[in-house]
Short mmCIF file of C-alpha atoms and ligand atoms in Angstrom, two decimals:
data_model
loop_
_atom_site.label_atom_id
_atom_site.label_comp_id
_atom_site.label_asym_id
_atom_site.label_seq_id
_atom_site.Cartn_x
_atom_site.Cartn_y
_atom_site.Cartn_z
CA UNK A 1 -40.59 117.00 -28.70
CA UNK A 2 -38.74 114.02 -29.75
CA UNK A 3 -40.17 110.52 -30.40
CA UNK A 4 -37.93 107.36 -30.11
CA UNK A 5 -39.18 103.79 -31.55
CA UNK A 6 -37.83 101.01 -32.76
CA UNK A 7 -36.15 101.63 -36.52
CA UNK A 8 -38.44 99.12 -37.90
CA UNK A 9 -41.44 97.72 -36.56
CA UNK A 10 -43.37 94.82 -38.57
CA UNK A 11 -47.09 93.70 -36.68
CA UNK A 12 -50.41 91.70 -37.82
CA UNK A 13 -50.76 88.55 -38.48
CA UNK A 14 -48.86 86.31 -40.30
CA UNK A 15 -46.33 89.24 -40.37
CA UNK A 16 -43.71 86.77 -39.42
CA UNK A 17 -43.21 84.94 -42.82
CA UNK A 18 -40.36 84.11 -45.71
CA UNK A 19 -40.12 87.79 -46.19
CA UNK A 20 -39.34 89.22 -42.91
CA UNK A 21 -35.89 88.96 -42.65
CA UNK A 22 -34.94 89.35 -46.41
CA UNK A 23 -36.95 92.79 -46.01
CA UNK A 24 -34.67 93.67 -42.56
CA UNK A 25 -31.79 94.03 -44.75
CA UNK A 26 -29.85 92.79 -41.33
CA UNK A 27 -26.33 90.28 -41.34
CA UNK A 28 -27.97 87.60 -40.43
CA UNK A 29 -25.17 84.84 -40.92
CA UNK A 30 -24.05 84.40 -37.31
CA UNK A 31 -26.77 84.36 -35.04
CA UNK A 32 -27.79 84.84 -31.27
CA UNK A 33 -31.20 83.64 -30.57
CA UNK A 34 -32.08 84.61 -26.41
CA UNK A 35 -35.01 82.82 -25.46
CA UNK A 36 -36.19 81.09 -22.35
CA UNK A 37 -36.63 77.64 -21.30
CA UNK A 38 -40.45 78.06 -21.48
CA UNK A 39 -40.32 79.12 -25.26
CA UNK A 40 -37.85 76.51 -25.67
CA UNK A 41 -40.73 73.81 -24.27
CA UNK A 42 -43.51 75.33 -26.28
CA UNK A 43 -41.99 75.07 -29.49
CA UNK A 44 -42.36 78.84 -30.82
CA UNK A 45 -39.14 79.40 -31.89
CA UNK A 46 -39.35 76.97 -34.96
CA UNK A 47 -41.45 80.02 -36.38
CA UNK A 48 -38.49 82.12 -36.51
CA UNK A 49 -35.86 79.14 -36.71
CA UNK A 50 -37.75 77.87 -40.00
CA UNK A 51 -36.92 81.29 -41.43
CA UNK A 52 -33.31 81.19 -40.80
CA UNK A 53 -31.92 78.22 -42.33
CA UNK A 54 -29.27 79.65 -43.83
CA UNK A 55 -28.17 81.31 -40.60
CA UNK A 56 -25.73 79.80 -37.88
CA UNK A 57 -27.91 79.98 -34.74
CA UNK A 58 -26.37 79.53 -31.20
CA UNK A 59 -29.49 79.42 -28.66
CA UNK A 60 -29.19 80.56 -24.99
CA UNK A 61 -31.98 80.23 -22.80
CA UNK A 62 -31.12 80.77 -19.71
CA UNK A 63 -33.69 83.33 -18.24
CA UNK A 64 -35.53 82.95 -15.61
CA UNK A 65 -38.65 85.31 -15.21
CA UNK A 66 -38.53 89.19 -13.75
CA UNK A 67 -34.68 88.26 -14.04
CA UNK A 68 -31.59 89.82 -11.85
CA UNK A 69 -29.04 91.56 -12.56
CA UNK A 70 -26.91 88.17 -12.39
CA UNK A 71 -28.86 86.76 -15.12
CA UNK A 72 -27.71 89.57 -17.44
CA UNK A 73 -24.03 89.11 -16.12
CA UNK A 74 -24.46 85.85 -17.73
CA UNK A 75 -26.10 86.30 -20.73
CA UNK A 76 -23.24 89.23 -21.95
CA UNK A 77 -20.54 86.49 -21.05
CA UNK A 78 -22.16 84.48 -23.30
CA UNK A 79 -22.22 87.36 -26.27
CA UNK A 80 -18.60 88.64 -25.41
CA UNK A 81 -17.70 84.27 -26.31
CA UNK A 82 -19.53 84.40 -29.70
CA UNK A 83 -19.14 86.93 -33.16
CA UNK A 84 -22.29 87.20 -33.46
CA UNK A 85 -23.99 89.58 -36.28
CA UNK A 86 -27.40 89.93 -35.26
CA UNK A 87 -29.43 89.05 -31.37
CA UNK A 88 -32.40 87.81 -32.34
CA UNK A 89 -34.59 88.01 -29.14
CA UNK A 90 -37.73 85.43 -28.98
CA UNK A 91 -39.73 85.99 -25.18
CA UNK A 92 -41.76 87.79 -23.12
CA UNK A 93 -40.66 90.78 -21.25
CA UNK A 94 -38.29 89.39 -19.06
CA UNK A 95 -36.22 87.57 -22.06
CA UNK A 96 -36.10 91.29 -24.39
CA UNK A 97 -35.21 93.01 -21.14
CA UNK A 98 -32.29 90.78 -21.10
CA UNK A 99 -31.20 90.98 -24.76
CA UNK A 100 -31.46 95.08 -25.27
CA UNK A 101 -29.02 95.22 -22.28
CA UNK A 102 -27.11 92.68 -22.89
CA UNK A 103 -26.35 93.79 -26.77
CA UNK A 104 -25.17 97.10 -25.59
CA UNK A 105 -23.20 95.69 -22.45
CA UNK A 106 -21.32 92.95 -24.36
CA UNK A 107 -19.76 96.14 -26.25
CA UNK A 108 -19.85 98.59 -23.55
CA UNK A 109 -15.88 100.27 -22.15
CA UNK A 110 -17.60 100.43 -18.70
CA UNK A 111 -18.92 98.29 -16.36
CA UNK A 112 -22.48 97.11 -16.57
CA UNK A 113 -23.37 98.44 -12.69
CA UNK A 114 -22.56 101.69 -14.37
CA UNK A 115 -24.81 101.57 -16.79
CA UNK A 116 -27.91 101.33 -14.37
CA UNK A 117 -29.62 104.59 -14.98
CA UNK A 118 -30.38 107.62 -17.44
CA UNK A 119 -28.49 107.91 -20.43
CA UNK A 120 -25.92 106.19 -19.52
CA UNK A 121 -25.03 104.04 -22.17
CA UNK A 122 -22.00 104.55 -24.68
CA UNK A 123 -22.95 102.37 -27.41
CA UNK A 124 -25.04 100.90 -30.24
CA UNK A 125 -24.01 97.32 -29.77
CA UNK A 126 -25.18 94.03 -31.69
CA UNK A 127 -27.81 94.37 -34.22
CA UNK A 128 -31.28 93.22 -31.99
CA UNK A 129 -34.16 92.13 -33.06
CA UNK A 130 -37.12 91.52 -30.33
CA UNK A 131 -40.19 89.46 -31.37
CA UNK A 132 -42.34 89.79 -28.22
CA UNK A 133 -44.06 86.40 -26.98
CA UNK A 134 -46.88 88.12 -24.61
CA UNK A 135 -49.00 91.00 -24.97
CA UNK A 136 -47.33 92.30 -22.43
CA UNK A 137 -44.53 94.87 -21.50
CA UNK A 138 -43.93 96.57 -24.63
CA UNK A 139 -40.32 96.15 -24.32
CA UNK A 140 -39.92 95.13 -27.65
CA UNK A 141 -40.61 99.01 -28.42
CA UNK A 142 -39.18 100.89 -25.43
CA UNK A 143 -35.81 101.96 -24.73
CA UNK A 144 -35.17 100.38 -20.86
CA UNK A 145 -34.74 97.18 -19.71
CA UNK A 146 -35.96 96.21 -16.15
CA UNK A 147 -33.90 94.07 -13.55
CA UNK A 148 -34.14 92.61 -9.89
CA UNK A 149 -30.97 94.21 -8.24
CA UNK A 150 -31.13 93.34 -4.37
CA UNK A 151 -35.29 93.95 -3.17
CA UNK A 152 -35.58 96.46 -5.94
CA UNK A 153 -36.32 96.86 -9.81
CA UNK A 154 -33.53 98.71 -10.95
CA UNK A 155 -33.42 99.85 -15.29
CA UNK A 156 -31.13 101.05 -17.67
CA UNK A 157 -32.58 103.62 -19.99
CA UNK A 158 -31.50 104.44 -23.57
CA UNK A 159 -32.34 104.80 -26.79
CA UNK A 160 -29.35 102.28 -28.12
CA UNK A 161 -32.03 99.49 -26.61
CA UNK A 162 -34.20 99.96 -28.87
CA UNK A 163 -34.39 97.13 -31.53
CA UNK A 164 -33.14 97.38 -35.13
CA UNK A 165 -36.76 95.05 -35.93
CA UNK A 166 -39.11 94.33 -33.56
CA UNK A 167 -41.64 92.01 -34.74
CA UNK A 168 -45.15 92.01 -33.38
CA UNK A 169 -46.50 88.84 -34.46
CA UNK A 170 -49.75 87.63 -32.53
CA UNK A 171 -49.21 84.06 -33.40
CA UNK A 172 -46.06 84.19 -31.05
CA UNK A 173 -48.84 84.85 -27.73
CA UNK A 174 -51.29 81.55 -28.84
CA UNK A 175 -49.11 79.50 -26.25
CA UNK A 176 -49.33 82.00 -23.35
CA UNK A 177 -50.86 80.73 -20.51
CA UNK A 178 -53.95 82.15 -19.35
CA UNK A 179 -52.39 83.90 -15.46
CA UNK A 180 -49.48 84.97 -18.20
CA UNK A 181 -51.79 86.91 -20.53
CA UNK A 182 -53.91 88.44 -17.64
CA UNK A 183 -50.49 89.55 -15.63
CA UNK A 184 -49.09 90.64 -18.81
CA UNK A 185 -52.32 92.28 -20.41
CA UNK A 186 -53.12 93.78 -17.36
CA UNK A 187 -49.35 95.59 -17.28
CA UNK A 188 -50.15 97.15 -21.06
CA UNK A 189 -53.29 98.47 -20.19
CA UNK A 190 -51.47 100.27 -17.28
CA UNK A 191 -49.08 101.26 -19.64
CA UNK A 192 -51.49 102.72 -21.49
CA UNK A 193 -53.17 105.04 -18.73
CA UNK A 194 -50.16 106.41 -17.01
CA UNK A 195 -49.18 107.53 -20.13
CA UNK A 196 -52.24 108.82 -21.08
CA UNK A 197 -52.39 110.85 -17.74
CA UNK A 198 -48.24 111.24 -17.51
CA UNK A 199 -47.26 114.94 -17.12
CA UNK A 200 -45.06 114.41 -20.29
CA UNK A 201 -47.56 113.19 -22.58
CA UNK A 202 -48.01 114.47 -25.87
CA UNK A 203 -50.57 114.51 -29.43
CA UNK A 204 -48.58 111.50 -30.58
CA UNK A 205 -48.49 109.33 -26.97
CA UNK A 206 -52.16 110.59 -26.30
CA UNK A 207 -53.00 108.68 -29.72
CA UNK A 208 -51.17 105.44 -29.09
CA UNK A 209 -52.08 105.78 -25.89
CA UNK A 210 -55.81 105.97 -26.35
CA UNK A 211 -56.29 103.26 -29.14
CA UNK A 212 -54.01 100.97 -26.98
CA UNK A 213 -56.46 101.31 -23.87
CA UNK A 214 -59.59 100.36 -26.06
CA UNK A 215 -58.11 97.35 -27.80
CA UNK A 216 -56.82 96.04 -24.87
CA UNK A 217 -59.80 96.63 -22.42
CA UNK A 218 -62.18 94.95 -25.25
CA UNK A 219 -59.75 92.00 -25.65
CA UNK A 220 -58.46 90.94 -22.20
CA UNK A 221 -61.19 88.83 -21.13
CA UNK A 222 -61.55 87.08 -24.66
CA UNK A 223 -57.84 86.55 -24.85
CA UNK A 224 -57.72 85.28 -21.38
CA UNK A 225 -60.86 82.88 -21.87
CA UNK A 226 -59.96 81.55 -24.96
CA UNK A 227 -56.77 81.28 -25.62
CA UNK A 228 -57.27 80.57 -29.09
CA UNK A 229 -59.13 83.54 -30.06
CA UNK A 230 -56.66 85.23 -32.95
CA UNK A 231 -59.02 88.20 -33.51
CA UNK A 232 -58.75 88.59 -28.99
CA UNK A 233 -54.99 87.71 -29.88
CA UNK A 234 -53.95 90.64 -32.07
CA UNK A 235 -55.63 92.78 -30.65
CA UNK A 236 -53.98 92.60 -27.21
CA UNK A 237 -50.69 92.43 -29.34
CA UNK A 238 -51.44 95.39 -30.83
CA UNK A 239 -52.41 97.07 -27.97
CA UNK A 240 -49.48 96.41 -26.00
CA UNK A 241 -47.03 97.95 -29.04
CA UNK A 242 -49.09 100.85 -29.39
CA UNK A 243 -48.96 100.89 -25.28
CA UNK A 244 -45.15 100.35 -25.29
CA UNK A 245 -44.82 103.18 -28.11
CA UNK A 246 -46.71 105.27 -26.15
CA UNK A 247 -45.17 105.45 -22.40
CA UNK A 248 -41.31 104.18 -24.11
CA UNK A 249 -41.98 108.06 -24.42
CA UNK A 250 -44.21 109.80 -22.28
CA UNK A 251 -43.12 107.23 -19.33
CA UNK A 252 -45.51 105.39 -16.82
CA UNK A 253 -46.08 107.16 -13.27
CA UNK A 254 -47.38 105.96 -9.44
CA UNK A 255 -48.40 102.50 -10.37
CA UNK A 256 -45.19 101.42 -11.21
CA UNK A 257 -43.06 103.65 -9.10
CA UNK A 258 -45.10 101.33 -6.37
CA UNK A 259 -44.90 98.24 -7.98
CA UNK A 260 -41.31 98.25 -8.07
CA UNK A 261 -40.49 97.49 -4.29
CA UNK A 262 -43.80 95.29 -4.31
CA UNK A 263 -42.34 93.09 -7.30
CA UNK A 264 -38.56 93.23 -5.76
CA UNK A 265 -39.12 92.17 -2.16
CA UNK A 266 -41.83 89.53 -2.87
CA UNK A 267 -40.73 88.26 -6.64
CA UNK A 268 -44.53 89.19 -7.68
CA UNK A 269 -45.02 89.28 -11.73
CA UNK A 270 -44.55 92.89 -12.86
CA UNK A 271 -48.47 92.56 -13.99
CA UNK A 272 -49.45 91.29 -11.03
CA UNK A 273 -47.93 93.99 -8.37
CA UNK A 274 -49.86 96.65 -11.22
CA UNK A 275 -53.00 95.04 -10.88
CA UNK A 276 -52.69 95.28 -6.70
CA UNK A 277 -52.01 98.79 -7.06
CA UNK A 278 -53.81 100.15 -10.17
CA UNK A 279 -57.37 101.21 -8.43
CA UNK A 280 -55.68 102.77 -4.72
CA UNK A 281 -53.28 104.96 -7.17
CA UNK A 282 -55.68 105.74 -9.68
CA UNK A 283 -57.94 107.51 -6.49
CA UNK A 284 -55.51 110.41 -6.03
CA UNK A 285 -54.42 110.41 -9.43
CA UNK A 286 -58.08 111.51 -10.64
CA UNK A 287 -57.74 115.61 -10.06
CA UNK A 288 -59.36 118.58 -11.63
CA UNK A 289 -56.77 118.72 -14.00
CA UNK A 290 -57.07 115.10 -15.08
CA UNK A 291 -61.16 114.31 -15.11
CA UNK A 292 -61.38 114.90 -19.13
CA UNK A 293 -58.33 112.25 -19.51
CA UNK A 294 -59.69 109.94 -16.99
CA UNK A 295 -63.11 110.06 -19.09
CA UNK A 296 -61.37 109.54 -22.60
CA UNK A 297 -60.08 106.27 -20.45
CA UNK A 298 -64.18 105.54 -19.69
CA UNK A 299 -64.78 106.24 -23.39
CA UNK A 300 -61.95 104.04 -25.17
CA UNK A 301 -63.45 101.73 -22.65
CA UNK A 302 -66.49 101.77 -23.89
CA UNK A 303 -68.02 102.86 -21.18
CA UNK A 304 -70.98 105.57 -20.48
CA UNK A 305 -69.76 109.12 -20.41
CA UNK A 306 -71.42 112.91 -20.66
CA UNK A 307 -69.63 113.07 -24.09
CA UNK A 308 -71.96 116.14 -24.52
CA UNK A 309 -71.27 118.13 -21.53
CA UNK A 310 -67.77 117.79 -20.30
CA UNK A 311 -67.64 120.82 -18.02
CA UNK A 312 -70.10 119.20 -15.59
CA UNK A 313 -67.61 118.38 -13.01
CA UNK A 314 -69.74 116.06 -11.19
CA UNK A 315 -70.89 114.32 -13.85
CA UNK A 316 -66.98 113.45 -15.01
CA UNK A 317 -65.94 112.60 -11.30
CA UNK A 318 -68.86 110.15 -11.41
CA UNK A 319 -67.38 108.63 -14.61
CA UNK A 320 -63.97 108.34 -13.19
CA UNK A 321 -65.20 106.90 -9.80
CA UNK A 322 -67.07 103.94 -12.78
CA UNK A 323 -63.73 103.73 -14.34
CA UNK A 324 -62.05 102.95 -11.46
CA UNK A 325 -64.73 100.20 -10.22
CA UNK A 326 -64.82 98.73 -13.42
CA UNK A 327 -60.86 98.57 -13.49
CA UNK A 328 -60.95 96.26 -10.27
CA UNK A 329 -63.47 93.84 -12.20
CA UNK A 330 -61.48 93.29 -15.14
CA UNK A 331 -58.62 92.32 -13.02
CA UNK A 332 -61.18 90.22 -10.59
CA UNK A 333 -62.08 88.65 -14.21
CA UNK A 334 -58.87 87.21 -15.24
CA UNK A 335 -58.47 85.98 -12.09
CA UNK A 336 -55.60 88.15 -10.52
CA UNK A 337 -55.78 88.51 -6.44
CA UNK A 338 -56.89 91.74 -5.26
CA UNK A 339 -54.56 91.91 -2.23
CA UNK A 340 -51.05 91.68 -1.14
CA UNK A 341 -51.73 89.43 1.61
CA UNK A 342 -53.53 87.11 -1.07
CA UNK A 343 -50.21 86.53 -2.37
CA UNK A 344 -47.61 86.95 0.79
CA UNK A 345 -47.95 86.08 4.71
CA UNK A 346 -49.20 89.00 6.07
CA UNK A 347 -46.21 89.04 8.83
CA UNK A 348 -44.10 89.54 5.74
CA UNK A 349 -45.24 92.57 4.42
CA UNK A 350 -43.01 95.64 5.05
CA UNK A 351 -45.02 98.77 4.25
CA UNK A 352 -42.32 100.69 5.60
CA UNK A 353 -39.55 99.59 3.79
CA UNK A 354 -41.66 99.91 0.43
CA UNK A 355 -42.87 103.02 1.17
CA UNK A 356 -38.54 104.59 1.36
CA UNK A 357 -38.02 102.65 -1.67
CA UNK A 358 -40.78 103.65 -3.64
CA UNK A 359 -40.37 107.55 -3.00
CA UNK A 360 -36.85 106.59 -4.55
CA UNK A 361 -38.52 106.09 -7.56
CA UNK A 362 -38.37 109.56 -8.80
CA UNK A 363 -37.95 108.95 -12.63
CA UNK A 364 -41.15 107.82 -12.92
CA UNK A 365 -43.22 109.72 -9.53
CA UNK A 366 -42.17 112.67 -11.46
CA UNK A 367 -44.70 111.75 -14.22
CA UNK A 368 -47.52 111.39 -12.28
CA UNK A 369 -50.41 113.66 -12.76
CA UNK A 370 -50.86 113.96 -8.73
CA UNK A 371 -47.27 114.25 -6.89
CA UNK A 372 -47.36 111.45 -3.98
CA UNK A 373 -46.36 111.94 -0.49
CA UNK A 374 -44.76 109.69 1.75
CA UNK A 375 -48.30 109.68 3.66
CA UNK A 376 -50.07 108.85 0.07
CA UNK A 377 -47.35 106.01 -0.82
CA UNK A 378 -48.28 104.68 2.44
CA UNK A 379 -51.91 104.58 2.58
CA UNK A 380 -51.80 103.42 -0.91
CA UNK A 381 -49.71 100.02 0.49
CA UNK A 382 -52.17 99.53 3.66
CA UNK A 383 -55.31 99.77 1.75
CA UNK A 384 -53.67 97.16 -1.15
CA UNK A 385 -52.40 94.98 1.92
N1 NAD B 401 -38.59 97.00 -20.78
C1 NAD B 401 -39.82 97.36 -20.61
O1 NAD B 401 -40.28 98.31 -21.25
C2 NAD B 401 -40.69 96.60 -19.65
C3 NAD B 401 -42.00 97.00 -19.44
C4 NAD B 401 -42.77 96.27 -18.54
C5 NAD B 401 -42.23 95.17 -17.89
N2 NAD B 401 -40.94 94.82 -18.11
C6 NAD B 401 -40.33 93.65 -17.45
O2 NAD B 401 -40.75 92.48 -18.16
C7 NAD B 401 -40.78 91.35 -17.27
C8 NAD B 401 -42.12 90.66 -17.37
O3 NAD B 401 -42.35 90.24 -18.70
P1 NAD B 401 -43.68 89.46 -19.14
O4 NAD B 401 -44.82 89.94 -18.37
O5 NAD B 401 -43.73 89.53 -20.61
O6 NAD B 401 -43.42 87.97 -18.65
P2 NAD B 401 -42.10 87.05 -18.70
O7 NAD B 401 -41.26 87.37 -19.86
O8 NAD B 401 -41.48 87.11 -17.34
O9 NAD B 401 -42.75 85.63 -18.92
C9 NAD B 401 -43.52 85.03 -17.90
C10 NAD B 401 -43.58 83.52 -18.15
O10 NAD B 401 -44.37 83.27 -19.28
C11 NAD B 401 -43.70 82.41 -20.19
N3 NAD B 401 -44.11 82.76 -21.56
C12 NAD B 401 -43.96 83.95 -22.18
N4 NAD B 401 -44.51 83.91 -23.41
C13 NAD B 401 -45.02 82.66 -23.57
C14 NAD B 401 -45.69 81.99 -24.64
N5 NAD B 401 -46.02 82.62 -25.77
N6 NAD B 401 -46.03 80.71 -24.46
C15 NAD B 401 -45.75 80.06 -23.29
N7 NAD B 401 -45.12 80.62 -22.25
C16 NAD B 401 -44.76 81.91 -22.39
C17 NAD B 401 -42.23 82.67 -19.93
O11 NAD B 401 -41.45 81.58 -20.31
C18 NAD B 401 -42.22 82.90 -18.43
O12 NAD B 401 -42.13 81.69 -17.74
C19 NAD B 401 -40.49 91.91 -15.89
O13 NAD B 401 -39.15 91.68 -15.55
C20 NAD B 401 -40.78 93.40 -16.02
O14 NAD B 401 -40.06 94.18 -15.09
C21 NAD B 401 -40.18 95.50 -18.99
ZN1 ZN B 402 -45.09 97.68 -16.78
#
């Protein structure tokens, strides 16, 4: 089994301080900082700017969220321009997707269309380091990077993504709005159960996996309600590392083989077209074979479970049928809609054409504990409709 991270990874608070970059042992004298107008407005980046006075920093920003494929186009013109020694990326998902390409594509001998895919990638590129601003994708610890190519979600997956430093610092999330941390918190904990339950899971995922699901499912509502809770904050930081760690490797399954076409026709937020899905897939996901994973999820959650007689059958479907119901209320807390049409005229919705694309999704369907249908994909999109 092989495990890929990050090289470095500092997290906790205050983890972001005089030290950080002196302990990176990374050029730091000509530097990239990719960011997005957001960040810019909120101020963040004078945490990281503060600490690298000595540096030359050139700033681009311009990202928009769940970004295209054009957006990265534009962002490796503007690394090919500069001689830069180090990216330095400060954002949420959609800004580290952006950077981990782009510092491979700016150095790349082929084109970046063909690096869409699976190993596809020919080179280490620019010196990255990711300091995530939600809690959130993970991306700051995973090796793909996620882009709107036509009505789809289309990645590039390889391990020369992966940062040289990521830096998990909880302080970086106090600005996040509160629809940004639910979307966002509700995508790790997502992370965290596909994984879990993925086909390729393993000791060291299950363990990431697990912790990941109970900090985050005992933080979500505290982080979303006060914003200003730092105990609620690092937690959920946490959580979502650990969660990114976790299915970087083992890999994420139905939910987001379904949210893909949802997100890319209709421009959802990737937490968002999770949340819509998460309870319909979770129904055929909980099998025979999966009930004692689905009621380590209960546990982590702290919820009640026959922890002293786990061959009862019954007794564990019951727990997973409370897992799922309890699921749908901590989305219904934080406020995220619970249907498609909620968010899109209901004329507008194409369960057909999601339904193709989504059984297209095969990198990740194949993880899936239960293998979906073209029926299942398609009751799954009427009953979320
Ligand atoms: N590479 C991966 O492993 C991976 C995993 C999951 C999702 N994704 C991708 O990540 C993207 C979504 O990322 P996201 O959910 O982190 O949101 P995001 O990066 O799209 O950010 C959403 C909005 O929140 C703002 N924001 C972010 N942090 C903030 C802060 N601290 N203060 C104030 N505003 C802040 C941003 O400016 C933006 O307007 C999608 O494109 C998705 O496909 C990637
Ligand atoms: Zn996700």
């Amino acid at each position: 089994m092989i495990f890929n991270s990050p090289q470095q990874i500092m997290h906790g608070l205050g983890c972001l301080n005089e030290n950080t970059f002196k302990l990176s042992k990374l050029n730091l004298n000509r530097v990239l900082i990719i960011t997005d107008s957001n960040i810019l407005k909120v101020g963040i980046i004078a945490k990281v700017t503060d600490l690298l006075l000595d540096s030359d920093i050139t700033i681009f920003s311009d990202i928009p969220p769940e970004p295209a494929l054009e957006d990265l186009v534009a962002c490796v013109d503007v690394i090919k321009k500069g001689n830069f020694d180090c990216i330095v990326a400060i954002g949420g998902g959609s800004v580290l997707d952006v950077a981990k390409a782009g510092r491979v594509c700016a150095k790349s001998n082929k084109t970046i269309e063909e690096l869409f895919g699976e190993n596809l990638v020919d080179n280490a590129g620019i010196p990255l380091i990711a300091i995530p601003t939600t809690a959130g994708t993970g991306s700051e610890c995973t090796a793909i990077s996620i882009f709107s190519v036509g009505d789809m979600k289309k990645g590039i997956v390889s391990k020369y993504l992966l940062p040289e430093l990521s830096i998990v610092s909880p302080e970086m999330t106090l600005s996040c709005p509160p629809n940004i941390t639910a979307a966002s918190g509700v995508d790790a904990l997502v992370h965290a159960i596909e994984s879990y339950t993925s086909n390729n899971a393993t000791p060291m995922t299950d363990a990431l996996a697990i912790k990941a699901v109970s900090l985050i499912a005992n933080s979500i509502v505290k982080a979303y309600t006060y914003p200003d809770d730092l105990a609620a904050r690092e937690s959920m930081a946490t959580g979502s590392m650990l969660a990114g760690l976790s299915f970087g490797n083992a890999g994420v399954g139905a939910v987001h083989a379904l949210a893909y076409p949802l997100g890319g026709k209709y421009h959802l937020p990737h937490g968002v077209s999770n949340a819509l899905l998460l309870p319909f897939v979770l129904k055929y996901n909980i099998t025979l074979s999966t009930l004692v994973k689905f009621t380590d999820i209960a546990e982590a959650m702290g919820l009640e479970t026959p922890a002293d007689d786990m061959s009862d059958k019954g007794k564990l479907h019951h727990v997973s049928e409370t897992l799922i119901s309890h699921l749908h209320g901590l989305c219904r807390a934080v406020n995220i809609p619970e249907k498609i049409s909620d968010l899109v005229p209901l004329e507008d919705i194409d369960v057909e054409y999601m339904t193709t694309e989504a059984m297209k999704v095969e990198r990740l369907l194949r993880n899936n504990p239960y293998k979906m249908t073209h029926d299942d994909v398609r009751s799954i999109y009427l009953a979320t409709v």
